[in-house]
Amino acid sequence: MNIAILGGTGREGAGLARRWALAGHSIIIGSRDRERAKAKAAELREITRKMPIMGESNAEAAKLGTVVVLALPAPGLATTLPEVSAACRDKVVISTVVALSFGGPRLYTPPPAGSSAEEAQALLPGAKVVAAFHHIAAHELAETDQPIDCDLLLCGDQAAKDTVAELGRSMGLRPVDVGPLSNAALLEGVTAILATINRRYGLKNAGIKITGL
Ligand SMILES: NC(=O)c1ccc[n+]([C@@H]2O[C@H](COP(=O)([O-])OP(=O)(O)OC[C@H]3O[C@@H](n4cnc5c(N)ncnc54)[C@H](OP(=O)(O)O)[C@@H]3O)[C@@H](O)[C@H]2O)c1
């Protein structure tokens, strides 16, 4: 599958790119700066031993991807998504976005739309947004010689979730369907709990596994 990762120059997007490239997918790293995307793609090609990874502007990446991943900080949604709305029409769009701000009085502040995924859906009305990958830390994605010790919780459009579940399985994750996109606020909020556990216990990769399944 062709997977475009907007904000793919960052830690989370680059980690997803590595895992998916090694699973045989073609990756387009997106950035506000095309040259930065090309440099990150070259770096990732080197790390993954020449897997198909290219770099483009976010707008061009969204056109080229059959699936589009949002790996942007929350404030980047409003500035980035309007220009890619047409390119994302009828596509599966995966939101990994969490409105975390480190160092302030609140670690997590829910966006006015309820969740970043619902904000993305409002900005991309023709797309099928699925919220997923919030609990898979960049650090864990980057360690490609180790399996990821965490479930993939996802919510959103039913058919789109099947595609995202398959993409999760391709990197060794067990997908767990947690319902409609209106549950995205809960998925996003739990990320703040995981970040707090990491800090409290000196970890990097606190994650979630569902029991009883
Ligand atoms: N890091 C993690 O472990 C982790 C885990 C789960 C979920 N997430 C979520 O995944 C998203 C990305 O995380 P990250 O750690 O990779 O973030 P990041 O490194 O801060 O940002 C990712 C990329 O977004 C672009 N960007 C930065 N500010 C922007 C803005 N105002 N508007 C548009 N683009 C902007 C930058 O790319 P260019 O400058 O090249 O455009 C940057 O490389 C966040 O929403 C985060 O909450 C992260």
Coordinates of C-alpha atoms and ligand atoms in Angstrom, one line a residue:
M1 CA 0.0 0.0 0.0
N2 CA 1.1 3.6 -0.6
I3 CA 1.1 5.3 2.8
A4 CA 1.6 9.1 3.0
I5 CA 2.7 10.4 6.5
L6 CA 2.1 14.1 7.0
G7 CA 4.6 15.3 9.6
G8 CA 6.6 12.2 8.8
T9 CA 9.9 14.1 9.6
G10 CA 8.9 13.8 13.3
R11 CA 9.6 10.9 15.6
E12 CA 6.2 9.2 15.5
G13 CA 5.8 9.5 11.7
A14 CA 9.4 8.4 11.0
G15 CA 8.9 5.4 13.4
L16 CA 5.7 4.4 11.6
A17 CA 7.5 4.8 8.2
R18 CA 10.3 2.4 9.3
R19 CA 7.9 -0.3 10.5
W20 CA 5.6 -0.1 7.4
A21 CA 8.5 0.1 5.0
L22 CA 10.0 -3.1 6.5
A23 CA 6.6 -4.7 6.2
G24 CA 6.6 -4.0 2.4
H25 CA 4.6 -0.8 2.1
S26 CA 5.7 2.2 0.0
I27 CA 6.1 5.3 2.1
I28 CA 5.8 9.0 1.2
I29 CA 7.2 11.2 4.0
G30 CA 5.4 14.6 4.1
S31 CA 6.7 17.9 5.5
R32 CA 6.0 21.6 5.3
D33 CA 9.4 21.7 3.7
R34 CA 9.9 19.3 0.7
E35 CA 13.7 19.3 1.1
R36 CA 13.4 18.3 4.8
A37 CA 11.1 15.4 3.7
K38 CA 13.5 14.3 1.1
A39 CA 16.4 14.3 3.6
K40 CA 14.3 12.3 6.1
A41 CA 13.3 9.8 3.4
A42 CA 17.0 9.3 2.4
E43 CA 17.9 8.7 6.1
L44 CA 15.1 6.2 6.5
R45 CA 16.0 4.4 3.2
E46 CA 19.5 4.0 4.6
I47 CA 18.2 2.6 8.0
T48 CA 15.8 0.2 6.3
R49 CA 18.3 -0.9 3.7
K50 CA 16.8 0.9 0.7
M51 CA 13.1 0.2 1.2
P52 CA 10.8 2.4 -1.0
I53 CA 10.5 5.7 1.0
M54 CA 10.3 9.1 -0.7
G55 CA 9.9 12.6 0.5
E56 CA 7.4 15.3 -0.6
S57 CA 5.5 18.3 0.6
N58 CA 2.5 17.5 2.8
A59 CA 0.2 18.5 -0.1
E60 CA 1.9 16.3 -2.7
A61 CA 2.3 13.4 -0.2
A62 CA -1.5 13.5 0.5
K63 CA -2.1 13.2 -3.3
L64 CA 0.2 10.2 -3.7
G65 CA -0.9 8.2 -0.7
T66 CA -3.8 5.7 -0.8
V67 CA -3.8 6.0 3.0
V68 CA -2.9 9.3 4.7
V69 CA -1.5 9.4 8.2
L70 CA -1.6 12.5 10.4
A71 CA 1.6 12.6 12.5
L72 CA 1.4 16.3 13.3
P73 CA 1.3 18.2 16.6
A74 CA -2.3 19.1 17.3
P75 CA -1.9 22.8 16.3
G76 CA -0.8 21.6 12.9
L77 CA -4.2 20.2 12.0
A78 CA -5.8 23.6 11.4
T79 CA -2.9 24.8 9.3
T80 CA -2.2 21.7 7.3
L81 CA -5.5 20.0 6.6
P82 CA -7.4 22.6 4.6
E83 CA -4.8 22.4 1.7
V84 CA -5.0 18.5 1.6
S85 CA -8.8 18.2 2.0
A86 CA -9.4 17.5 -1.8
A87 CA -6.5 15.0 -2.0
C88 CA -7.9 13.1 1.0
R89 CA -11.4 12.7 -0.4
D90 CA -12.6 9.1 -0.1
K91 CA -9.3 8.0 1.5
V92 CA -8.6 6.4 4.8
V93 CA -6.9 9.0 7.1
I94 CA -5.3 7.8 10.3
S95 CA -5.0 10.3 13.1
T96 CA -2.2 9.6 15.6
V97 CA -2.6 13.2 17.0
V98 CA -2.8 13.9 20.7
A99 CA -3.1 17.4 22.1
L100 CA -0.3 17.0 24.7
S101 CA 1.7 20.0 25.9
F102 CA 4.7 19.2 28.1
G103 CA 5.9 21.7 30.7
G104 CA 2.6 23.5 31.1
P105 CA -0.1 23.4 33.8
R106 CA -2.0 20.6 32.0
L107 CA -0.4 17.7 30.1
Y108 CA -3.6 17.1 28.0
T109 CA -6.3 19.5 27.0
P110 CA -9.2 18.1 24.9
P111 CA -9.7 20.1 21.7
P112 CA -13.0 21.9 21.3
A113 CA -14.1 19.3 18.7
G114 CA -14.0 16.7 21.4
S115 CA -10.8 15.0 20.0
S116 CA -8.1 15.8 17.5
A117 CA -9.5 12.9 15.3
E118 CA -12.9 14.6 15.2
E119 CA -11.2 17.9 14.4
A120 CA -9.4 16.2 11.5
Q121 CA -12.7 14.7 10.3
A122 CA -14.4 18.1 10.3
L123 CA -11.4 19.6 8.3
L124 CA -11.5 16.6 5.9
P125 CA -15.2 16.0 5.4
G126 CA -14.7 13.6 2.4
A127 CA -12.2 11.4 4.2
K128 CA -12.8 8.4 6.5
V129 CA -10.8 9.2 9.6
V130 CA -9.7 6.5 12.0
A131 CA -8.0 7.3 15.3
A132 CA -5.2 4.9 16.0
F133 CA -1.5 4.4 17.1
H134 CA -1.7 7.0 20.0
H135 CA -0.3 4.4 22.4
I136 CA 2.5 3.2 20.3
A137 CA 5.5 5.3 21.3
A138 CA 8.0 6.6 18.7
H139 CA 10.7 5.0 20.7
E140 CA 9.1 1.6 20.4
L141 CA 8.5 2.0 16.7
A142 CA 12.1 2.9 16.1
E143 CA 13.4 -0.3 17.7
T144 CA 12.5 -2.4 14.7
D145 CA 14.5 -5.5 15.9
Q146 CA 12.0 -5.8 18.8
P147 CA 8.3 -6.6 18.6
I148 CA 5.9 -3.9 19.9
D149 CA 4.5 -4.9 23.2
C150 CA 1.2 -3.2 23.0
D151 CA -2.3 -3.5 21.4
L152 CA -3.5 -1.3 18.6
L153 CA -6.7 0.4 19.8
L154 CA -8.6 2.1 17.0
C155 CA -12.0 3.8 16.4
G156 CA -13.8 5.3 13.4
D157 CA -15.5 4.3 10.2
Q158 CA -16.1 0.6 10.1
A159 CA -14.7 -0.2 6.6
A160 CA -11.7 2.2 7.2
K161 CA -10.9 0.4 10.5
D162 CA -10.5 -2.9 8.5
T163 CA -7.8 -1.2 6.4
V164 CA -6.1 0.3 9.5
A165 CA -6.3 -3.1 11.4
E166 CA -4.5 -4.7 8.5
L167 CA -1.8 -2.0 8.5
G168 CA -1.4 -2.6 12.3
R169 CA -1.1 -6.4 11.8
S170 CA 1.5 -5.9 9.1
M171 CA 3.8 -4.4 11.8
G172 CA 2.9 -7.2 14.3
L173 CA 0.2 -5.4 16.3
R174 CA -3.1 -6.9 17.5
P175 CA -5.9 -4.5 16.5
V176 CA -8.7 -3.9 19.0
D177 CA -11.8 -2.2 17.6
V178 CA -13.1 0.4 20.2
G179 CA -16.0 1.7 18.3
P180 CA -17.0 5.0 16.5
L181 CA -14.8 8.1 16.1
S182 CA -16.8 9.6 19.1
N183 CA -14.6 7.4 21.3
A184 CA -11.4 9.1 20.0
A185 CA -11.3 11.5 23.0
L186 CA -10.9 8.5 25.3
L187 CA -8.0 7.0 23.2
E188 CA -6.2 10.3 23.0
G189 CA -6.7 11.1 26.7
V190 CA -5.2 7.8 27.8
T191 CA -2.0 8.8 26.1
A192 CA -1.5 11.4 28.8
I193 CA -1.8 8.7 31.4
L194 CA 0.8 6.6 29.6
A195 CA 3.2 9.6 29.4
T196 CA 2.7 10.2 33.1
I197 CA 3.4 6.5 34.0
N198 CA 6.5 6.7 31.8
R199 CA 7.7 9.7 33.8
R200 CA 6.7 8.4 37.2
Y201 CA 8.4 5.0 36.7
G202 CA 11.3 6.0 34.5
L203 CA 10.0 4.1 31.5
K204 CA 9.8 4.9 27.7
N205 CA 7.2 2.5 26.5
A206 CA 4.3 2.1 28.9
G207 CA 1.5 0.7 26.7
I208 CA -2.0 -0.9 26.7
K209 CA -3.0 -4.6 26.4
I210 CA -6.6 -5.6 26.6
T211 CA -7.2 -8.7 28.6
G212 CA -10.1 -11.2 28.1
L213 CA -10.0 -11.0 24.3
Ligands
LIG1 N1 6.2 10.9 19.8 C1 5.5 9.9 20.3 O1 5.9 8.9 21.0 C2 4.0 9.8 20.0 C3 3.2 8.7 20.4 C4 1.9 8.7 20.0 C5 1.3 9.8 19.4 N2 2.0 10.9 19.1 C6 1.4 12.0 18.4 O2 1.9 12.0 17.1 C7 2.0 13.3 16.6 C8 3.4 13.6 16.1 O3 4.3 13.4 17.2 P1 5.8 13.7 17.1 O4 6.4 13.4 18.4 O5 6.4 13.0 15.9 O6 5.7 15.3 16.9 P2 6.8 16.4 16.3 O7 8.1 15.7 16.1 O8 6.7 17.5 17.3 O9 6.1 16.8 15.0 C9 6.0 16.0 13.8 C10 6.3 16.9 12.6 O10 5.2 17.8 12.4 C11 5.6 18.9 11.8 N3 5.1 20.1 12.5 C12 5.6 20.6 13.7 N4 4.9 21.7 14.0 C13 3.9 21.9 13.0 C14 2.9 22.8 12.8 N5 2.6 23.8 13.7 N6 2.1 22.7 11.7 C15 2.4 21.7 10.8 N7 3.4 20.8 11.0 C16 4.1 20.9 12.1 C17 7.1 18.9 11.7 O11 7.5 18.5 10.4 P3 8.0 19.6 9.3 O12 8.7 20.7 10.1 O13 9.0 18.8 8.5 O14 6.8 20.0 8.6 C18 7.5 17.8 12.7 O15 8.6 17.0 12.3 C19 1.6 14.2 17.8 O16 0.3 14.7 17.7 C20 1.8 13.3 19.0 O17 0.9 13.6 20.1 C21 3.4 10.9 19.3

